[in-house]
Coordinates of C-alpha atoms in Angstrom, one line a residue:
M1 CA -11.3 73.1 -2.1
R2 CA -9.8 73.1 1.6
G3 CA -11.3 70.4 3.9
L4 CA -13.6 69.6 1.0
S5 CA -14.8 66.0 0.5
V6 CA -14.3 64.7 -3.2
F7 CA -15.1 61.6 -4.5
V8 CA -12.6 61.0 -7.8
T9 CA -13.7 58.2 -10.1
G10 CA -10.3 57.2 -12.3
H11 CA -7.8 58.2 -10.0
T12 CA -5.3 55.9 -10.9
G13 CA -5.1 56.7 -14.6
F14 CA -2.6 59.7 -15.8
K15 CA -4.9 62.6 -15.4
G16 CA -6.7 61.0 -12.2
A17 CA -3.5 60.4 -10.4
W18 CA -2.6 64.2 -11.3
L19 CA -6.1 65.8 -10.3
T20 CA -5.8 63.6 -7.1
L21 CA -2.5 64.9 -6.2
L22 CA -3.4 68.8 -6.9
L23 CA -6.4 68.3 -4.7
S24 CA -4.6 66.9 -2.1
R25 CA -2.0 70.1 -2.0
L26 CA -5.1 72.4 -2.1
G27 CA -6.1 70.6 1.2
A28 CA -8.9 68.3 0.2
R29 CA -10.1 65.0 1.1
V30 CA -9.9 62.9 -1.6
S31 CA -11.5 59.5 -1.6
G32 CA -11.2 57.6 -5.1
Y33 CA -12.8 54.7 -7.1
A34 CA -11.4 52.8 -9.8
L35 CA -9.5 50.2 -11.5
A36 CA -6.0 49.1 -10.4
P37 CA -3.7 51.0 -12.8
A38 CA -3.8 50.0 -16.4
T39 CA 0.0 50.4 -17.1
V40 CA 3.5 49.5 -15.5
P41 CA 4.7 51.6 -14.4
S42 CA 2.2 54.2 -13.4
L43 CA 1.9 57.6 -12.1
F44 CA -0.3 56.6 -9.4
G45 CA 2.2 53.9 -8.4
L46 CA 5.5 55.8 -8.7
A47 CA 4.1 58.9 -7.2
G48 CA 2.5 57.4 -4.2
I49 CA -0.9 58.8 -4.9
E50 CA -2.6 56.5 -2.4
D51 CA -0.7 57.8 0.4
T52 CA -2.3 61.4 -0.1
M53 CA -6.1 60.0 0.0
V54 CA -8.5 59.4 2.8
S55 CA -9.4 56.2 0.9
H56 CA -8.6 54.1 -2.3
T57 CA -11.2 51.8 -3.7
V58 CA -10.2 49.4 -6.5
G59 CA -13.5 48.6 -8.4
D60 CA -15.3 48.8 -11.8
I61 CA -17.8 51.6 -12.5
R62 CA -20.1 49.1 -14.0
D63 CA -20.3 47.8 -10.9
A64 CA -23.4 49.8 -9.4
C65 CA -23.3 48.2 -6.1
S66 CA -20.0 48.6 -5.6
L67 CA -19.7 51.9 -6.6
R68 CA -22.8 53.3 -4.8
T69 CA -21.5 51.7 -1.6
A70 CA -18.1 53.4 -1.7
M71 CA -19.5 56.7 -2.7
R72 CA -21.8 56.4 0.1
A73 CA -18.8 55.7 2.8
A74 CA -16.9 58.5 1.4
R75 CA -19.9 61.2 1.9
P76 CA -18.6 63.6 -0.7
E77 CA -19.7 67.0 -1.4
L78 CA -18.1 67.1 -5.0
V79 CA -17.9 64.1 -7.5
L80 CA -15.4 64.2 -10.3
H81 CA -16.0 61.5 -12.8
L82 CA -12.8 60.9 -15.2
A83 CA -13.1 56.8 -15.1
A84 CA -13.5 55.7 -18.6
Q85 CA -12.0 53.5 -21.6
P86 CA -10.2 56.7 -23.1
L87 CA -8.3 55.2 -26.0
V88 CA -9.4 55.4 -29.5
R89 CA -7.9 52.4 -31.1
A90 CA -8.6 50.3 -27.9
S91 CA -12.1 51.1 -28.8
Y92 CA -12.0 49.4 -32.2
R93 CA -10.6 46.2 -30.3
D94 CA -13.1 46.2 -27.7
P95 CA -16.4 48.4 -28.7
L96 CA -18.9 47.0 -26.5
G97 CA -16.3 47.2 -23.2
T98 CA -15.9 50.9 -24.6
W99 CA -19.8 51.7 -24.9
S100 CA -20.4 49.8 -21.3
T101 CA -17.7 51.7 -19.4
N102 CA -18.2 55.1 -20.9
V103 CA -22.2 55.1 -21.0
I104 CA -23.5 52.8 -18.7
G105 CA -20.7 53.3 -16.2
T106 CA -21.5 57.1 -16.5
A107 CA -25.0 56.3 -15.7
N108 CA -24.0 54.3 -12.7
V109 CA -21.8 57.4 -11.4
L110 CA -24.7 59.6 -11.7
D111 CA -27.2 57.0 -10.1
A112 CA -25.1 56.9 -7.1
I113 CA -25.0 60.6 -7.0
R114 CA -28.9 60.5 -6.9
D115 CA -28.3 58.0 -3.9
C116 CA -26.1 59.8 -2.1
E117 CA -27.4 62.9 -0.1
T118 CA -24.2 64.7 0.9
V119 CA -23.0 65.5 -3.1
R120 CA -23.7 69.1 -4.0
A121 CA -22.1 69.4 -7.1
A122 CA -20.4 66.9 -10.2
V123 CA -18.4 67.4 -13.2
V124 CA -18.4 64.6 -15.7
I125 CA -15.0 64.6 -17.9
T126 CA -15.5 63.6 -21.6
T127 CA -13.3 64.6 -24.5
D128 CA -13.1 67.0 -27.5
K129 CA -13.7 64.1 -29.6
C130 CA -17.3 63.9 -28.7
Y131 CA -18.3 66.6 -31.4
E132 CA -19.5 65.3 -34.7
N133 CA -16.1 66.1 -36.5
K134 CA -16.5 67.6 -39.9
E135 CA -12.6 68.6 -39.7
W136 CA -13.2 72.2 -40.4
P137 CA -10.7 74.5 -39.6
W138 CA -12.5 76.5 -36.7
G139 CA -13.1 75.5 -33.2
Y140 CA -16.2 73.6 -32.1
R141 CA -18.7 75.1 -29.5
E142 CA -20.5 73.7 -26.9
T143 CA -23.6 74.0 -28.6
D144 CA -22.5 72.1 -31.9
A145 CA -23.6 68.8 -32.9
L146 CA -22.4 65.7 -30.8
G147 CA -21.1 62.7 -32.7
G148 CA -18.4 60.3 -33.3
H149 CA -16.9 57.8 -35.9
D150 CA -15.0 55.4 -33.7
P151 CA -16.9 53.6 -30.8
Y152 CA -14.7 55.7 -28.2
S153 CA -15.7 59.4 -29.6
A154 CA -19.3 58.2 -30.2
S155 CA -19.2 56.7 -26.6
K156 CA -18.3 60.0 -25.2
A157 CA -21.0 61.7 -26.9
A158 CA -23.6 59.4 -25.7
T159 CA -22.0 60.2 -22.2
E160 CA -23.1 63.8 -22.7
L161 CA -26.3 63.1 -23.6
V162 CA -26.5 60.6 -20.2
A163 CA -25.4 63.4 -18.1
A164 CA -27.8 66.0 -19.8
S165 CA -30.6 63.5 -19.0
Y166 CA -29.7 63.0 -15.4
R167 CA -29.2 66.6 -14.7
H168 CA -32.9 67.6 -16.5
S169 CA -34.7 64.3 -14.9
F170 CA -33.1 64.0 -11.6
L171 CA -30.2 66.4 -10.4
D172 CA -31.5 69.8 -11.0
S173 CA -34.7 69.1 -8.7
A174 CA -32.3 67.4 -5.9
G175 CA -30.6 70.5 -6.0
V176 CA -27.0 68.8 -7.5
L177 CA -25.4 71.1 -10.1
L178 CA -24.0 68.9 -13.0
A179 CA -21.5 70.1 -15.5
T180 CA -19.6 68.2 -18.2
A181 CA -16.0 69.1 -19.2
R182 CA -14.3 68.8 -22.6
A183 CA -10.6 69.1 -22.9
G184 CA -8.3 68.9 -25.7
N185 CA -5.1 66.3 -25.8
V186 CA -3.5 66.8 -22.7
I187 CA 0.1 65.8 -22.2
G188 CA 2.7 65.9 -19.3
G189 CA 4.7 63.1 -17.2
G190 CA 3.2 60.2 -16.2
D191 CA 1.2 58.7 -19.2
W192 CA 2.2 55.5 -20.1
S193 CA -0.9 54.5 -22.0
A194 CA -0.7 52.5 -25.4
D195 CA -1.3 54.4 -28.4
R196 CA -0.6 57.8 -27.4
L197 CA 1.9 60.3 -28.8
I198 CA 3.9 60.9 -25.5
P199 CA 4.0 57.6 -23.8
D200 CA 5.1 56.2 -27.3
A201 CA 8.0 58.6 -27.2
A202 CA 8.8 57.9 -23.8
R203 CA 9.2 54.1 -24.2
A204 CA 11.0 54.6 -27.5
A205 CA 13.7 57.4 -26.0
A206 CA 14.3 54.7 -23.1
A207 CA 14.8 52.1 -25.2
G208 CA 17.0 54.0 -27.9
A209 CA 14.7 52.9 -30.6
T210 CA 13.2 55.1 -33.4
L211 CA 9.5 56.2 -32.6
S212 CA 7.1 55.1 -35.5
I213 CA 4.7 57.8 -36.3
R214 CA 1.5 56.8 -38.4
R215 CA 0.2 60.4 -39.2
P216 CA 2.9 63.4 -38.6
D217 CA 0.1 65.7 -39.9
A218 CA -2.5 65.0 -38.0
T219 CA -3.5 68.1 -35.7
R220 CA -4.9 68.2 -32.0
P221 CA -5.4 71.1 -29.6
W222 CA -2.2 70.0 -27.1
Q223 CA -2.1 71.3 -23.5
H224 CA -0.4 70.6 -20.5
V225 CA -2.4 68.1 -18.2
L226 CA -2.5 70.7 -15.2
E227 CA -4.3 73.4 -17.8
A228 CA -7.4 71.1 -17.9
L229 CA -7.3 70.2 -14.3
Y230 CA -7.2 73.7 -13.3
G231 CA -10.6 74.2 -15.5
Y232 CA -12.2 71.3 -14.0
L233 CA -11.6 72.6 -10.6
L234 CA -12.5 76.5 -11.3
L235 CA -15.9 74.8 -12.8
A236 CA -16.4 72.8 -9.7
S237 CA -16.1 75.9 -7.5
R238 CA -18.6 77.9 -9.4
L239 CA -21.1 74.4 -9.1
L240 CA -20.3 74.3 -5.3
A241 CA -21.2 78.0 -4.9
G242 CA -24.9 77.3 -6.1
E243 CA -24.5 79.2 -9.6
R244 CA -26.7 77.6 -11.7
A245 CA -25.6 79.0 -14.9
F246 CA -22.4 76.9 -14.9
A247 CA -24.2 73.5 -14.9
T248 CA -23.7 73.1 -18.4
A249 CA -20.6 72.1 -20.7
F250 CA -17.6 73.7 -21.2
N251 CA -14.7 73.3 -23.6
F252 CA -10.9 73.6 -22.2
G253 CA -8.3 73.9 -24.9
P254 CA -4.9 75.6 -25.7
A255 CA -4.5 78.8 -27.7
S256 CA -5.3 78.4 -31.5
T257 CA -1.6 78.7 -32.0
D258 CA -0.9 75.6 -30.3
N259 CA -3.3 73.7 -32.1
V260 CA -0.4 71.9 -34.3
S261 CA 0.5 68.7 -35.8
V262 CA 2.0 65.5 -34.4
G263 CA 5.2 66.4 -36.3
T264 CA 5.3 69.7 -35.0
V265 CA 4.9 68.2 -31.4
L266 CA 7.6 65.8 -31.9
G267 CA 9.9 68.5 -33.1
G268 CA 9.4 70.7 -30.1
L269 CA 9.6 67.7 -27.8
Q270 CA 13.1 67.1 -29.6
Q271 CA 14.7 70.2 -28.4
H272 CA 14.4 69.2 -24.7
W273 CA 14.7 65.4 -25.1
P274 CA 18.0 64.6 -27.5
E275 CA 17.5 60.9 -27.2
L276 CA 14.1 61.0 -29.0
R277 CA 14.0 60.0 -32.6
W278 CA 11.2 59.3 -34.8
A279 CA 10.4 58.4 -38.4
H280 CA 7.1 58.5 -40.5
H281 CA 5.6 55.0 -41.3
P282 CA 2.5 54.7 -42.6
E283 CA -0.2 52.2 -41.8
P284 CA -2.4 51.6 -44.8
G285 CA -5.9 49.9 -43.8
A286 CA -5.2 51.4 -40.2
P287 CA -8.6 52.5 -38.6
H288 CA -9.9 55.9 -39.1
E289 CA -8.8 58.7 -36.8
A290 CA -9.6 62.1 -37.3
G291 CA -7.1 64.6 -39.2
L292 CA -7.9 67.7 -37.5
L293 CA -9.8 68.6 -34.3
M294 CA -10.2 72.4 -32.9
L295 CA -12.0 73.5 -29.8
D296 CA -13.6 77.1 -29.1
C297 CA -13.3 77.9 -25.5
A298 CA -14.9 81.4 -25.3
R299 CA -17.3 80.2 -22.5
A300 CA -14.6 78.9 -20.2
S301 CA -12.6 82.1 -20.8
Q302 CA -15.8 84.7 -20.5
M303 CA -17.7 82.8 -17.9
L304 CA -14.8 81.3 -15.7
A305 CA -11.9 83.6 -16.5
W306 CA -9.8 80.4 -17.6
R307 CA -7.4 80.4 -20.0
P308 CA -4.0 78.6 -20.8
R309 CA -1.3 79.6 -18.6
W310 CA 1.6 77.5 -20.0
P311 CA 1.9 77.7 -24.0
L312 CA 2.8 74.5 -25.8
E313 CA 6.5 75.0 -25.8
Q314 CA 6.3 75.1 -22.4
A315 CA 4.2 72.4 -21.6
L316 CA 6.4 70.3 -24.0
A317 CA 10.1 71.3 -21.7
R318 CA 7.9 70.3 -18.9
T319 CA 7.0 67.2 -20.1
A320 CA 10.1 66.1 -21.4
E321 CA 12.0 67.2 -18.2
W322 CA 9.6 65.1 -16.2
Y323 CA 10.2 61.9 -18.3
R324 CA 13.7 62.6 -18.7
R325 CA 14.4 62.8 -14.7
V326 CA 12.0 60.1 -13.8
Q327 CA 13.5 57.5 -16.2
R328 CA 16.5 58.0 -14.6
E329 CA 15.3 58.3 -10.9
P330 CA 12.0 56.9 -10.8
G331 CA 11.7 58.0 -7.2
L332 CA 11.4 61.4 -8.2
A333 CA 7.8 61.0 -9.7
R334 CA 6.1 62.7 -6.7
A335 CA 8.5 65.7 -6.2
M336 CA 8.6 66.1 -10.1
C337 CA 4.7 66.6 -9.9
E338 CA 4.5 68.7 -7.0
Q339 CA 7.1 71.0 -8.4
Q340 CA 5.5 71.5 -11.6
I341 CA 1.9 72.1 -9.5
Q342 CA 3.7 74.7 -7.8
A343 CA 5.2 76.3 -10.7
Y344 CA 2.0 76.2 -12.4
C345 CA 0.1 77.7 -9.4
A346 CA 2.6 80.5 -9.1

């Protein structure tokens, strides 16, 4: 990545901010395009992510003209597309906004790539929720059916179709290699999104309140954010090397032993976060959310030699450490991220 010009959409979000900091530490020249941070505080602001970048453009991926102008100005070789409406419950409140951002917004990004002669490779980040979830007790493979009950999940399945269409119709013939990446539930310091387990836990702990949990039995593939980002960059490196076999979809998830319930995650967090208290409060009539989801990551393991480095216990310890220290001293946000990146890479 050293010296590489990289264009990141969604760099002001939780995962995008970690990615931008990681790329900058690897020596990449990062330009970003995203909405202003959606939360206060935000990792982007606390960690001073803008200071690490070549350029930072505030814009909506649904604004095709603004997006195209920003990408052309950045002249990237690699595009990493993370910008999205990423929340299941928010998608019930605003389904049209979710569909337009995740589907039309992605089409705008891919069309801008068509119009940017410097781009050689791109990775579109979708989600593990893009599969037609039958809640079976084994992992979904990249060849399994796409689908989605809620607007968020369905829009991400549609994003996969948009990416495949652009790959076959335009980008392959232009010599641009495009892949999609489907990660599990990522955790780590610096996420303050609404209706997410770890951010809700952080807010409750900071306020001395008891966290209310709807479904402690819901099971997800939990992993530290750096695990997914490591996978994205491994994949991008193979695309940049011109290896066409990698221009496809890849799952990035934890070991099967780390596919555990919400209650188990909270129990693990409490070992490192004694201020955290929680209680089960069912919500009758709440919107549908999947109870079980698993990923099969054999393709990433075999083709990329990617595998999780931090087991869930370590991911929970790192996450709790980040929030507890930064809640006491917000100025430590950048240093905590850099320390954990260094530990992960070591």
